[in-house]
Short mmCIF file of C-alpha atoms and ligand atoms in Angstrom, two decimals:
data_model
loop_
_atom_site.label_atom_id
_atom_site.label_comp_id
_atom_site.label_asym_id
_atom_site.label_seq_id
_atom_site.Cartn_x
_atom_site.Cartn_y
_atom_site.Cartn_z
CA MET C 1 -49.82 193.56 -10.27
CA ASP C 2 -47.34 191.62 -12.29
CA PHE C 3 -48.19 188.07 -13.36
CA SER C 4 -45.90 185.20 -14.35
CA ILE C 5 -45.98 181.42 -14.58
CA LYS C 6 -44.36 179.25 -11.92
CA ALA C 7 -44.16 175.61 -12.95
CA PHE C 8 -43.51 172.96 -10.30
CA ASP C 9 -41.90 169.59 -10.93
CA THR C 10 -40.04 166.94 -8.95
CA LYS C 11 -36.95 169.12 -8.49
CA ASN C 12 -38.72 172.38 -8.14
CA THR C 13 -41.39 171.40 -5.65
CA ILE C 14 -44.33 173.27 -4.26
CA GLN C 15 -43.03 172.57 -0.72
CA GLY C 16 -39.71 174.15 -1.57
CA ALA C 17 -41.15 177.29 -3.12
CA LYS C 18 -39.83 180.37 -1.35
CA THR C 19 -42.47 183.04 -1.50
CA GLY C 20 -44.33 185.48 0.72
CA CYS C 21 -47.59 183.61 0.41
CA ILE C 22 -48.87 180.53 -1.40
CA ALA C 23 -52.60 180.05 -1.93
CA VAL C 24 -53.98 176.50 -1.99
CA GLY C 25 -57.50 175.07 -2.11
CA VAL C 26 -59.49 173.17 0.51
CA PHE C 27 -63.01 171.78 0.40
CA GLU C 28 -66.13 171.68 2.55
CA ASN C 29 -65.78 167.91 2.85
CA LYS C 30 -62.58 168.65 4.81
CA LYS C 31 -60.41 167.28 2.01
CA LEU C 32 -57.32 169.02 0.72
CA SER C 33 -56.43 169.81 -2.86
CA ALA C 34 -53.27 168.09 -4.14
CA GLN C 35 -51.32 171.33 -3.65
CA ALA C 36 -52.58 171.72 -0.07
CA LYS C 37 -51.65 168.10 0.67
CA ALA C 38 -48.13 168.72 -0.56
CA LEU C 39 -47.73 171.50 2.01
CA ASP C 40 -49.35 169.54 4.83
CA GLN C 41 -46.54 167.14 5.75
CA GLY C 42 -46.60 168.72 9.22
CA GLY C 43 -50.40 168.35 9.53
CA GLU C 44 -51.17 172.04 10.17
CA ILE C 45 -53.65 172.35 7.32
CA THR C 46 -55.60 169.23 8.25
CA ALA C 47 -55.67 170.44 11.84
CA ALA C 48 -57.09 173.82 10.84
CA LEU C 49 -59.79 172.16 8.72
CA LYS C 50 -60.67 169.66 11.46
CA ALA C 51 -60.92 172.47 14.01
CA GLY C 52 -63.37 174.28 11.75
CA ASP C 53 -61.12 177.32 11.30
CA ILE C 54 -62.11 177.42 7.64
CA SER C 55 -65.40 176.19 6.22
CA GLY C 56 -64.20 175.43 2.72
CA LYS C 57 -67.15 177.37 1.33
CA PRO C 58 -66.29 179.15 -1.93
CA GLY C 59 -64.32 182.27 -1.11
CA SER C 60 -63.63 181.46 2.56
CA THR C 61 -59.97 181.98 3.49
CA LEU C 62 -57.57 181.31 6.34
CA LEU C 63 -54.05 182.64 6.53
CA LEU C 64 -51.52 180.38 8.24
CA ARG C 65 -47.97 181.24 9.26
CA GLY C 66 -45.35 178.76 10.28
CA VAL C 67 -46.54 175.84 8.20
CA SER C 68 -43.57 173.65 9.04
CA LYS C 69 -42.97 171.83 5.77
CA ALA C 70 -43.62 174.76 3.45
CA GLY C 71 -40.90 177.04 2.13
CA ALA C 72 -43.45 179.84 1.85
CA GLU C 73 -43.73 182.34 4.69
CA ARG C 74 -47.52 182.14 4.64
CA VAL C 75 -50.01 179.62 3.38
CA LEU C 76 -53.39 180.99 2.39
CA LEU C 77 -56.11 178.33 2.51
CA VAL C 78 -58.91 179.06 0.09
CA GLY C 79 -62.32 177.42 0.15
CA LEU C 80 -63.35 176.05 -3.25
CA GLY C 81 -66.72 174.50 -2.42
CA ALA C 82 -68.15 171.09 -1.63
CA ASP C 83 -65.50 168.82 -3.07
CA GLU C 84 -62.70 168.29 -5.57
CA ALA C 85 -65.00 168.89 -8.57
CA VAL C 86 -64.50 172.65 -8.64
CA GLY C 87 -67.01 174.55 -10.78
CA GLU C 88 -66.39 177.92 -12.35
CA LYS C 89 -68.38 179.94 -9.80
CA ALA C 90 -66.55 178.39 -6.85
CA PHE C 91 -63.23 178.96 -8.59
CA LEU C 92 -64.02 182.60 -9.32
CA SER C 93 -65.07 183.18 -5.69
CA GLY C 94 -61.82 181.55 -4.60
CA VAL C 95 -59.67 183.66 -6.90
CA ASN C 96 -61.40 186.88 -5.85
CA ALA C 97 -60.83 185.95 -2.20
CA VAL C 98 -57.14 185.30 -2.92
CA MET C 99 -56.79 188.71 -4.54
CA LYS C 100 -58.47 190.38 -1.59
CA ALA C 101 -56.21 188.57 0.87
CA PHE C 102 -53.11 189.28 -1.24
CA GLY C 103 -53.96 192.97 -0.97
CA GLN C 104 -53.99 192.86 2.82
CA ILE C 105 -50.79 191.07 3.74
CA GLY C 106 -47.21 192.23 4.01
CA ALA C 107 -45.86 189.91 1.33
CA ALA C 108 -44.25 191.26 -1.84
CA ASP C 109 -44.91 188.17 -3.91
CA GLY C 110 -47.32 185.27 -3.93
CA ILE C 111 -48.13 182.06 -5.73
CA ILE C 112 -51.62 180.96 -6.70
CA ALA C 113 -51.51 177.17 -6.54
CA LEU C 114 -55.20 176.39 -7.01
CA PRO C 115 -56.29 173.29 -8.97
CA MET C 116 -56.43 175.16 -12.28
CA GLU C 117 -55.80 172.07 -14.37
CA ASN C 118 -58.63 170.04 -12.85
CA LEU C 119 -61.62 172.32 -13.02
CA LYS C 120 -65.02 171.06 -13.95
CA GLU C 121 -65.81 172.12 -17.55
CA ARG C 122 -63.01 174.71 -17.69
CA ASP C 123 -59.40 174.47 -18.78
CA VAL C 124 -56.21 175.92 -17.43
CA ASN C 125 -56.19 178.79 -19.92
CA TRP C 126 -59.58 179.89 -18.67
CA ALA C 127 -58.30 179.76 -15.10
CA ILE C 128 -55.25 181.86 -15.97
CA ARG C 129 -57.50 184.50 -17.47
CA ALA C 130 -59.78 184.49 -14.43
CA CYS C 131 -56.78 185.09 -12.16
CA VAL C 132 -55.42 187.99 -14.21
CA ILE C 133 -58.78 189.74 -14.57
CA ALA C 134 -59.51 189.35 -10.84
CA GLY C 135 -56.05 190.77 -10.08
CA HIS C 136 -56.62 193.83 -12.24
CA GLU C 137 -60.06 194.35 -10.69
CA ALA C 138 -58.56 194.18 -7.19
CA VAL C 139 -55.98 196.91 -7.80
CA PHE C 140 -57.97 199.14 -10.17
CA ARG C 141 -58.23 202.73 -8.88
CA THR C 142 -60.26 205.65 -10.21
CA ASP C 143 -58.31 208.61 -8.96
CA ALA C 144 -57.35 210.38 -12.18
CA GLN C 145 -59.49 213.34 -11.12
CA LYS C 146 -58.69 213.38 -7.39
CA SER C 147 -56.09 215.81 -6.09
CA LYS C 148 -55.15 213.32 -3.36
CA LYS C 149 -54.64 209.97 -4.99
CA ASP C 150 -56.17 206.85 -3.46
CA PRO C 151 -53.64 204.86 -1.43
CA ALA C 152 -51.60 202.63 -3.70
CA PRO C 153 -52.65 198.98 -3.56
CA GLN C 154 -50.92 197.22 -0.69
CA GLY C 155 -49.62 193.72 -0.47
CA VAL C 156 -48.58 191.31 -3.16
CA LYS C 157 -47.22 192.95 -6.29
CA LYS C 158 -45.83 189.92 -8.06
CA VAL C 159 -48.22 187.03 -8.59
CA MET C 160 -47.04 183.68 -9.88
CA LEU C 161 -49.54 181.22 -11.29
CA ALA C 162 -48.72 177.59 -10.58
CA VAL C 163 -49.43 176.09 -13.99
CA PRO C 164 -47.27 174.16 -16.47
CA ASN C 165 -44.96 176.43 -18.43
CA THR C 166 -46.00 175.66 -22.00
CA ALA C 167 -46.46 177.68 -25.17
CA ALA C 168 -50.22 177.46 -24.58
CA THR C 169 -50.16 178.75 -21.01
CA LYS C 170 -47.73 181.54 -21.93
CA LEU C 171 -50.05 182.60 -24.72
CA ALA C 172 -53.07 182.41 -22.41
CA LEU C 173 -51.30 184.63 -19.88
CA ALA C 174 -50.38 187.22 -22.52
CA GLN C 175 -53.93 187.22 -23.86
CA ALA C 176 -55.36 187.53 -20.36
CA GLU C 177 -53.16 190.57 -19.65
CA ALA C 178 -54.24 192.13 -22.94
CA ILE C 179 -57.93 191.68 -22.11
CA ALA C 180 -57.45 193.00 -18.58
CA ASN C 181 -55.58 196.06 -19.91
CA GLY C 182 -58.40 196.64 -22.38
CA MET C 183 -60.96 196.44 -19.58
CA ASP C 184 -58.94 198.93 -17.52
CA LEU C 185 -59.00 201.41 -20.40
CA THR C 186 -62.76 200.96 -20.80
CA LYS C 187 -63.26 201.54 -17.07
CA GLU C 188 -61.07 204.65 -17.08
CA LEU C 189 -62.97 206.16 -20.00
CA GLY C 190 -66.34 205.33 -18.44
CA ASN C 191 -65.39 206.84 -15.09
CA LEU C 192 -63.97 210.10 -16.41
CA SER C 193 -66.34 213.04 -16.06
CA ALA C 194 -68.08 214.24 -19.20
CA ASN C 195 -66.36 217.64 -19.18
CA VAL C 196 -63.07 215.77 -19.67
CA CYS C 197 -64.18 212.70 -21.61
CA THR C 198 -65.63 214.60 -24.57
CA PRO C 199 -65.96 213.36 -28.16
CA THR C 200 -62.57 215.00 -28.78
CA TYR C 201 -61.08 213.07 -25.85
CA LEU C 202 -62.38 209.79 -27.30
CA ALA C 203 -60.89 210.70 -30.68
CA ASP C 204 -57.55 211.54 -29.06
CA THR C 205 -57.64 208.22 -27.19
CA ALA C 206 -58.20 206.38 -30.47
CA LYS C 207 -55.26 208.23 -32.03
CA ARG C 208 -53.04 207.43 -29.07
CA LEU C 209 -53.97 203.74 -29.36
CA GLY C 210 -53.23 203.97 -33.06
CA LYS C 211 -49.69 205.16 -32.37
CA GLU C 212 -49.09 202.60 -29.67
CA PHE C 213 -50.49 199.54 -31.45
CA GLY C 214 -50.25 200.45 -35.12
CA PHE C 215 -53.95 200.95 -35.83
CA GLU C 216 -55.02 203.14 -38.71
CA VAL C 217 -57.17 205.89 -37.21
CA GLU C 218 -59.35 208.35 -39.07
CA VAL C 219 -61.49 210.97 -37.36
CA LEU C 220 -64.29 212.52 -39.39
CA GLU C 221 -65.33 216.05 -38.40
CA ARG C 222 -68.77 217.63 -38.64
CA LYS C 223 -68.15 218.87 -42.21
CA GLN C 224 -67.32 215.36 -43.38
CA MET C 225 -70.38 213.96 -41.62
CA GLU C 226 -72.48 216.58 -43.37
CA ALA C 227 -70.98 215.58 -46.72
CA LEU C 228 -71.88 211.96 -45.95
CA LYS C 229 -75.45 213.12 -45.17
CA MET C 230 -75.43 211.74 -41.64
CA GLY C 231 -78.51 213.82 -40.83
CA SER C 232 -79.68 211.57 -38.02
CA LEU C 233 -76.37 211.52 -36.17
CA LEU C 234 -75.91 215.25 -36.59
CA SER C 235 -79.37 216.00 -35.20
CA VAL C 236 -78.23 214.66 -31.83
CA THR C 237 -75.25 217.00 -31.56
CA ASN C 238 -77.23 220.14 -32.48
CA GLY C 239 -77.60 221.35 -28.90
CA SER C 240 -73.96 220.81 -27.93
CA GLU C 241 -70.94 223.10 -27.96
CA GLN C 242 -68.64 220.09 -28.19
CA PRO C 243 -67.70 219.14 -31.74
CA PRO C 244 -68.93 215.65 -32.71
CA LYS C 245 -66.35 213.08 -33.79
CA PHE C 246 -66.81 210.04 -36.00
CA ILE C 247 -63.90 207.74 -35.27
CA VAL C 248 -62.79 204.90 -37.53
CA ILE C 249 -60.05 202.64 -36.19
CA LYS C 250 -58.60 199.70 -38.11
CA HIS C 251 -56.64 196.68 -36.95
CA LYS C 252 -55.25 194.86 -39.96
CA GLY C 253 -54.25 191.53 -38.46
CA GLY C 254 -55.80 189.30 -41.12
CA LYS C 255 -55.09 188.72 -44.79
CA PRO C 256 -55.68 191.88 -46.82
CA LYS C 257 -58.63 190.32 -48.64
CA ASP C 258 -60.38 188.94 -45.56
CA ALA C 259 -63.66 190.70 -44.77
CA PRO C 260 -63.40 192.59 -41.47
CA VAL C 261 -65.49 192.29 -38.36
CA VAL C 262 -66.85 195.75 -37.59
CA LEU C 263 -67.57 196.92 -34.04
CA VAL C 264 -69.78 200.01 -33.73
CA GLY C 265 -69.87 201.87 -30.40
CA LYS C 266 -72.37 204.39 -29.03
CA GLY C 267 -70.29 207.31 -27.84
CA ILE C 268 -72.71 209.73 -26.20
CA THR C 269 -70.27 211.41 -23.82
CA PHE C 270 -73.21 212.87 -21.90
CA ASP C 271 -76.90 212.17 -22.29
CA THR C 272 -79.12 214.85 -20.75
CA GLY C 273 -82.00 213.55 -22.85
CA GLY C 274 -81.94 216.77 -24.88
CA ILE C 275 -85.22 218.70 -25.02
CA SER C 276 -86.95 215.54 -23.74
CA ILE C 277 -84.77 216.17 -20.72
CA LYS C 278 -84.13 213.47 -18.14
CA PRO C 279 -85.07 213.84 -14.46
CA GLY C 280 -82.28 215.21 -12.28
CA ALA C 281 -81.74 212.22 -9.99
CA ASN C 282 -78.69 210.20 -10.99
CA MET C 283 -78.28 212.14 -14.21
CA ASP C 284 -74.54 212.16 -13.47
CA GLU C 285 -74.53 208.51 -14.47
CA MET C 286 -75.22 209.50 -18.05
CA LYS C 287 -71.51 210.19 -18.44
CA TYR C 288 -71.37 206.40 -18.90
CA ASP C 289 -73.40 206.69 -22.07
CA MET C 290 -70.15 206.33 -24.03
CA CYS C 291 -69.43 202.86 -22.67
CA GLY C 292 -70.22 201.24 -26.02
CA ALA C 293 -67.51 203.43 -27.51
CA GLY C 294 -65.30 202.74 -24.50
CA SER C 295 -65.66 199.00 -24.98
CA VAL C 296 -64.76 199.28 -28.66
CA LEU C 297 -61.57 201.16 -27.74
CA GLY C 298 -60.85 198.75 -24.89
CA THR C 299 -61.30 195.79 -27.20
CA PHE C 300 -58.92 197.38 -29.70
CA ARG C 301 -56.38 197.84 -26.94
CA ALA C 302 -56.72 194.14 -26.18
CA ILE C 303 -56.45 192.86 -29.75
CA GLY C 304 -53.64 195.31 -30.50
CA GLU C 305 -51.58 194.05 -27.59
CA MET C 306 -52.31 190.46 -28.65
CA GLY C 307 -51.47 191.13 -32.28
CA LEU C 308 -54.69 189.30 -33.15
CA LYS C 309 -54.65 187.78 -36.62
CA LEU C 310 -57.96 189.18 -37.80
CA ASN C 311 -59.14 192.28 -39.62
CA VAL C 312 -61.23 194.38 -37.27
CA ILE C 313 -62.67 197.85 -37.81
CA GLY C 314 -64.04 199.97 -34.99
CA ILE C 315 -66.50 202.79 -35.56
CA VAL C 316 -67.28 205.20 -32.76
CA ALA C 317 -70.00 207.80 -33.19
CA ALA C 318 -69.28 210.37 -30.50
CA CYS C 319 -71.25 213.46 -29.48
CA GLU C 320 -73.20 214.99 -26.60
CA ASN C 321 -76.97 215.06 -26.23
CA MET C 322 -77.78 218.53 -24.85
CA PRO C 323 -80.75 220.91 -24.79
CA SER C 324 -80.28 224.41 -26.21
CA GLY C 325 -81.90 226.88 -28.57
CA ARG C 326 -80.38 224.91 -31.41
CA ALA C 327 -81.25 221.48 -30.09
CA THR C 328 -83.46 219.06 -31.98
CA LYS C 329 -87.10 219.29 -30.88
CA PRO C 330 -89.64 216.51 -30.48
CA GLY C 331 -91.39 216.13 -33.81
CA ASP C 332 -88.37 217.20 -35.86
CA ILE C 333 -87.85 215.05 -38.92
CA VAL C 334 -84.36 214.23 -40.14
CA THR C 335 -82.96 212.25 -43.05
CA SER C 336 -80.50 209.50 -42.17
CA MET C 337 -77.48 208.55 -44.27
CA ASN C 338 -79.34 205.65 -45.92
CA GLY C 339 -82.20 207.92 -46.98
CA LEU C 340 -84.84 206.87 -44.45
CA THR C 341 -86.53 209.83 -42.77
CA ILE C 342 -86.98 209.73 -39.00
CA GLU C 343 -89.48 211.56 -36.84
CA ILE C 344 -87.74 212.26 -33.54
CA LEU C 345 -90.62 211.88 -31.10
CA ASN C 346 -88.29 211.75 -28.12
CA THR C 347 -84.84 213.36 -28.17
CA ASP C 348 -83.79 211.04 -25.34
CA ALA C 349 -83.90 208.07 -27.72
CA GLU C 350 -80.68 209.46 -29.24
CA GLY C 351 -78.46 206.38 -29.23
CA ARG C 352 -80.28 204.79 -32.14
CA LEU C 353 -80.08 208.10 -34.02
CA ILE C 354 -76.30 208.15 -33.99
CA LEU C 355 -75.93 204.39 -34.41
CA CYS C 356 -78.14 204.18 -37.50
CA ASP C 357 -75.78 206.41 -39.48
CA ALA C 358 -72.73 204.60 -38.14
CA LEU C 359 -74.33 201.30 -39.18
CA THR C 360 -74.97 202.66 -42.67
CA TYR C 361 -71.35 203.83 -42.84
CA ALA C 362 -70.25 200.26 -41.95
CA GLU C 363 -71.65 198.97 -45.27
CA ARG C 364 -68.62 200.30 -47.15
CA PHE C 365 -66.35 197.74 -45.49
CA ASN C 366 -68.25 194.69 -46.81
CA PRO C 367 -68.10 193.33 -43.30
CA ALA C 368 -68.05 189.65 -42.33
CA ALA C 369 -70.21 190.75 -39.39
CA VAL C 370 -71.16 193.96 -37.61
CA VAL C 371 -71.69 194.13 -33.87
CA ASP C 372 -72.92 197.35 -32.30
CA ILE C 373 -72.46 197.97 -28.59
CA ALA C 374 -74.57 200.55 -26.82
CA THR C 375 -75.97 201.66 -23.47
CA LEU C 376 -79.17 201.93 -25.44
CA THR C 377 -82.17 201.48 -23.14
CA GLY C 378 -83.07 201.68 -19.48
CA ALA C 379 -85.59 198.95 -20.31
CA CYS C 380 -82.72 196.52 -20.82
CA ILE C 381 -81.83 196.94 -17.14
CA VAL C 382 -85.47 196.26 -16.26
CA ALA C 383 -85.39 193.09 -18.36
CA LEU C 384 -81.99 191.64 -17.50
CA GLY C 385 -80.61 193.55 -14.52
CA HIS C 386 -76.86 193.93 -14.37
CA HIS C 387 -75.90 190.34 -15.08
CA ASN C 388 -76.43 189.91 -18.79
CA SER C 389 -76.03 192.19 -21.76
CA GLY C 390 -79.00 192.09 -24.12
CA LEU C 391 -78.16 190.39 -27.41
CA PHE C 392 -80.33 191.05 -30.43
CA THR C 393 -80.13 189.48 -33.89
CA ARG C 394 -82.52 188.41 -36.60
CA GLU C 395 -83.55 184.77 -36.73
CA ASP C 396 -82.27 183.40 -40.06
CA ASP C 397 -79.49 180.82 -40.08
CA GLN C 398 -76.59 183.18 -40.48
CA HIS C 399 -77.81 185.43 -37.70
CA GLU C 400 -78.50 182.44 -35.44
CA ALA C 401 -74.90 181.44 -36.00
CA LEU C 402 -73.61 184.90 -35.08
CA ALA C 403 -75.85 185.02 -32.00
CA ASN C 404 -74.58 181.63 -30.87
CA GLU C 405 -70.98 182.72 -31.39
CA LEU C 406 -71.51 185.78 -29.21
CA LEU C 407 -73.43 183.88 -26.53
CA ALA C 408 -70.68 181.25 -26.39
CA ALA C 409 -67.94 183.90 -26.22
CA GLY C 410 -69.79 185.53 -23.33
CA LYS C 411 -69.96 182.24 -21.41
CA GLN C 412 -66.32 181.51 -22.11
CA ALA C 413 -65.37 184.96 -20.85
CA ASN C 414 -67.65 185.21 -17.76
CA ASP C 415 -69.25 188.16 -19.51
CA THR C 416 -72.58 186.74 -20.52
CA ALA C 417 -75.33 188.00 -22.78
CA TRP C 418 -78.95 186.89 -23.06
CA ARG C 419 -80.90 186.85 -26.25
CA LEU C 420 -83.92 189.02 -26.96
CA PRO C 421 -85.94 189.17 -30.17
CA VAL C 422 -85.63 191.15 -33.38
CA GLN C 423 -88.86 190.58 -35.28
CA ASP C 424 -90.71 192.42 -38.00
CA ILE C 425 -93.83 192.68 -35.91
CA TYR C 426 -92.20 195.29 -33.68
CA ASN C 427 -91.70 197.60 -36.66
CA GLU C 428 -95.44 198.31 -36.39
CA GLN C 429 -94.63 200.26 -33.24
CA LEU C 430 -92.17 202.46 -35.11
CA LYS C 431 -94.61 203.76 -37.71
CA SER C 432 -94.85 207.53 -38.06
CA ASN C 433 -97.61 209.58 -39.65
CA PHE C 434 -95.06 212.00 -41.04
CA ALA C 435 -91.81 210.13 -41.72
CA ASP C 436 -90.54 206.68 -42.68
CA LEU C 437 -89.83 205.78 -39.07
CA ALA C 438 -90.41 207.13 -35.56
CA ASN C 439 -87.52 206.95 -33.13
CA ILE C 440 -89.59 205.46 -30.30
CA GLY C 441 -92.27 202.80 -30.14
CA THR C 442 -95.49 202.56 -28.19
CA PRO C 443 -95.02 201.60 -24.51
CA GLY C 444 -93.72 198.09 -23.90
CA GLY C 445 -90.66 196.31 -25.18
CA ALA C 446 -88.54 199.45 -25.41
CA SER C 447 -85.25 197.52 -25.72
CA VAL C 448 -86.71 195.45 -28.52
CA THR C 449 -88.14 198.37 -30.47
CA ALA C 450 -84.77 200.13 -30.11
CA ALA C 451 -83.07 197.08 -31.64
CA CYS C 452 -85.72 196.86 -34.34
CA PHE C 453 -85.16 200.50 -35.20
CA LEU C 454 -81.48 199.70 -35.79
CA GLU C 455 -82.40 196.62 -37.81
CA ASN C 456 -83.79 198.91 -40.52
CA PHE C 457 -80.24 200.10 -41.18
CA THR C 458 -78.44 196.75 -41.16
CA ARG C 459 -80.03 194.79 -43.98
CA LYS C 460 -76.88 194.62 -46.10
CA TYR C 461 -74.80 192.47 -43.73
CA THR C 462 -74.90 190.10 -40.77
CA TRP C 463 -75.50 192.12 -37.64
CA ALA C 464 -75.87 191.82 -33.90
CA HIS C 465 -76.70 194.43 -31.29
CA LEU C 466 -75.53 194.35 -27.67
CA ASP C 467 -77.44 196.52 -25.20
CA ILE C 468 -75.02 197.05 -22.32
CA ALA C 469 -77.09 199.55 -20.29
CA GLY C 470 -77.07 197.14 -17.34
CA THR C 471 -73.66 195.53 -17.66
CA ALA C 472 -71.36 198.45 -18.47
CA TRP C 473 -71.44 199.83 -14.96
CA LYS C 474 -72.52 199.39 -11.39
CA SER C 475 -74.67 201.99 -9.63
CA GLY C 476 -74.79 202.67 -5.91
CA GLY C 477 -71.93 203.08 -3.48
CA SER C 478 -69.25 201.47 -5.60
CA LYS C 479 -70.50 203.03 -8.81
CA GLY C 480 -68.21 202.83 -11.75
CA ALA C 481 -67.62 201.27 -15.12
CA THR C 482 -67.09 197.51 -15.21
CA GLY C 483 -65.02 197.04 -18.35
CA ARG C 484 -67.75 194.87 -19.84
CA PRO C 485 -68.30 193.66 -22.52
CA VAL C 486 -64.61 193.77 -23.46
CA PRO C 487 -64.07 190.12 -22.40
CA LEU C 488 -67.01 188.97 -24.53
CA LEU C 489 -65.92 190.99 -27.57
CA ALA C 490 -62.25 190.07 -27.32
CA THR C 491 -63.12 186.38 -26.95
CA PHE C 492 -65.51 186.54 -29.89
CA LEU C 493 -62.76 188.04 -32.05
CA MET C 494 -60.11 185.61 -30.76
CA ASN C 495 -62.36 182.71 -31.70
CA ARG C 496 -62.56 184.12 -35.24
CA ALA C 497 -58.85 184.79 -35.64
CA ARG C 498 -56.45 182.66 -37.67
N1 BES P 501 -78.67 206.28 -22.52
C1 BES P 501 -80.06 206.00 -22.34
C2 BES P 501 -80.31 204.58 -21.86
C3 BES P 501 -79.88 204.28 -20.47
C4 BES P 501 -80.73 204.58 -19.42
C5 BES P 501 -78.68 203.69 -20.23
C6 BES P 501 -80.34 204.28 -18.14
C7 BES P 501 -78.30 203.41 -18.94
C8 BES P 501 -79.13 203.70 -17.89
C9 BES P 501 -80.80 206.18 -23.65
O1 BES P 501 -80.30 207.15 -24.49
C10 BES P 501 -82.19 206.56 -23.30
O2 BES P 501 -82.36 207.60 -22.76
N2 BES P 501 -83.15 205.69 -23.59
C11 BES P 501 -84.49 205.92 -23.28
C12 BES P 501 -85.31 205.47 -24.45
C13 BES P 501 -86.74 205.90 -24.40
C14 BES P 501 -86.84 207.41 -24.55
C15 BES P 501 -87.49 205.21 -25.49
C16 BES P 501 -84.82 205.12 -22.04
O3 BES P 501 -84.31 204.02 -21.88
O4 BES P 501 -85.58 205.62 -21.22
MN1 MN P 502 -81.10 209.08 -24.03
ZN1 ZN P 503 -78.31 207.59 -24.26
#
C-alpha cells in the first residue's frame, strides 16, 4: 500500500476528486461530516442515513455507487460514533473499517477523507500515523515460509490522505511509514520459525540494517563474551548448538558528545525452558521469545529511515535456551559480568540471565537512559493481558520522569504500557543461601521479582524495563507477532530527538 497526501482547496474540490473510492465519515446522530456533506449535493448520503442503511456506529460502513455529485466512482460511508466530536477509539475503528473495505473492492486507488483535523484530543499528524499503521496491518502477510504464497492483497493499492499538504504533514507521513516498516520487520522476525530465526539470523539482520541505514554494527562472539566474563548470559546458551550472538547496533543521529539512549532486547530465539523444561502445549509460541530483540531491530529500522537526530544504541543478547547434557542445571551458580553470583534455581527464568549481562555491558556507553524490552514473564500476561506492556522503573524523580515519558509515548502511539513497581522489598524474595542472588522469587509477583532482579544490574544509570510478554503477539487462531512496542519506542525516541 502506497500512501500520499491529497490536499483539497477551492479549485481542487473533494466533489471533483476522481478516484476509485472516497471514504467519508457519518455519525449516529444522522449528521454528516463536512466531507460527506460536500459529496451529498444529490442527497444520496442523507437518504442512506435516514433509511438506516448505516448506523454510524464506529467502524460501520456502507459502500455507495453512483453518488451523483461526486467525481469518485464509489463513496464509502464510515461510521465514526455518536457525533462530530470524534474520539481516538472511534477514529481507529473507522480507519480499520476503511482498510478492510479498501481490500475488498475493485478500485486501484482511494482517498481517506475523514475529519482528521478535527479529532477530539488528537491532531492531524496522529491521524496520519493511524491510517498508515492500519494500512500496513491490513496488507501484512506471513508467507515467507509457505511454498504457496498467500493471495496478494486485493483492492486499493494507492491511498491518498485528505489532509493539508504542509511540511508538518509530509514529515508525519514519512515518520508514519518508517514506524510501520519497523513494525513489519518486527512482525516478520517474530513469526519466523526458530530453526530459521536463530541468533545468527538476528545478527545478520542487524548487519543488513547497518548497510541499508548506515548503522555501526558489531557482533560479539562467544569468545568475546567469555573475555567480558558474561557468565550469566553464557550459562543460558550452554545447552544449544546454535552459537550465541551479542549484537551492538549504533545510530549516530545526535551530536557526538550527546549521551545515547540504549535499548536492550531479549533475544531468546527459542525458549524450551532448558532443564526446567516447559510443558509441551503451545511451546511453539516460544519462538516469539526474541520479540524484545525484534522490537529493538524494528525500532532501529524506523529511526534509520527517519534519520532521527538522536544517538541511540541497541544491544541484543541472542541465544537459545535448550536442554542437553551440557545445559545449565537447577542449582548451578554462575558469575555475572558485574561480579554478582547467581543461583539458577529455574533454568526457565533465562531472560533475566541474559539481560543482566547486557545491562552491565550498557554501562560503558554512559547512557542518558537505558530501556530493556523483553518477553520476560508469563505473569505479566496474567496481570495485564494483551493490552498493556508492563513498565517498571524505580521511584526517584529521574526514574519517575522516564516512566512518564514512556507512558506518554505509549498513549501517543496507541501502544500503551501500564506501570508496575520496582521496590527494594521484593529483593527479599531473591535471596539465595548459596549465591548473591537467586534467579527466581517465591511465588507471587513474578513479573515484579523479575524486574527487581534486573534492577540489581542497573544502578549506574536511569533505567526502565518493558515486559512485552502479553503485547508482542496474539495467540489463538490469528496468532502472530504484533510489531509492538515499536510505536511506543519510536515515539519515545522521536520525543527526545533534536
Ligand atoms: N519467555 C518466558 C516468559 C513468557 C511466557 C513469555 C509466556 C510469553 C509467554 C520466560 O523466559 C519464562 O519462562 N518465564 C517464567 C519465569 C518463571 C520460571 C519464574 C514464567 O513466566 O513462567
Ligand atoms: Mn523461560
Ligand atoms: Zn523466555
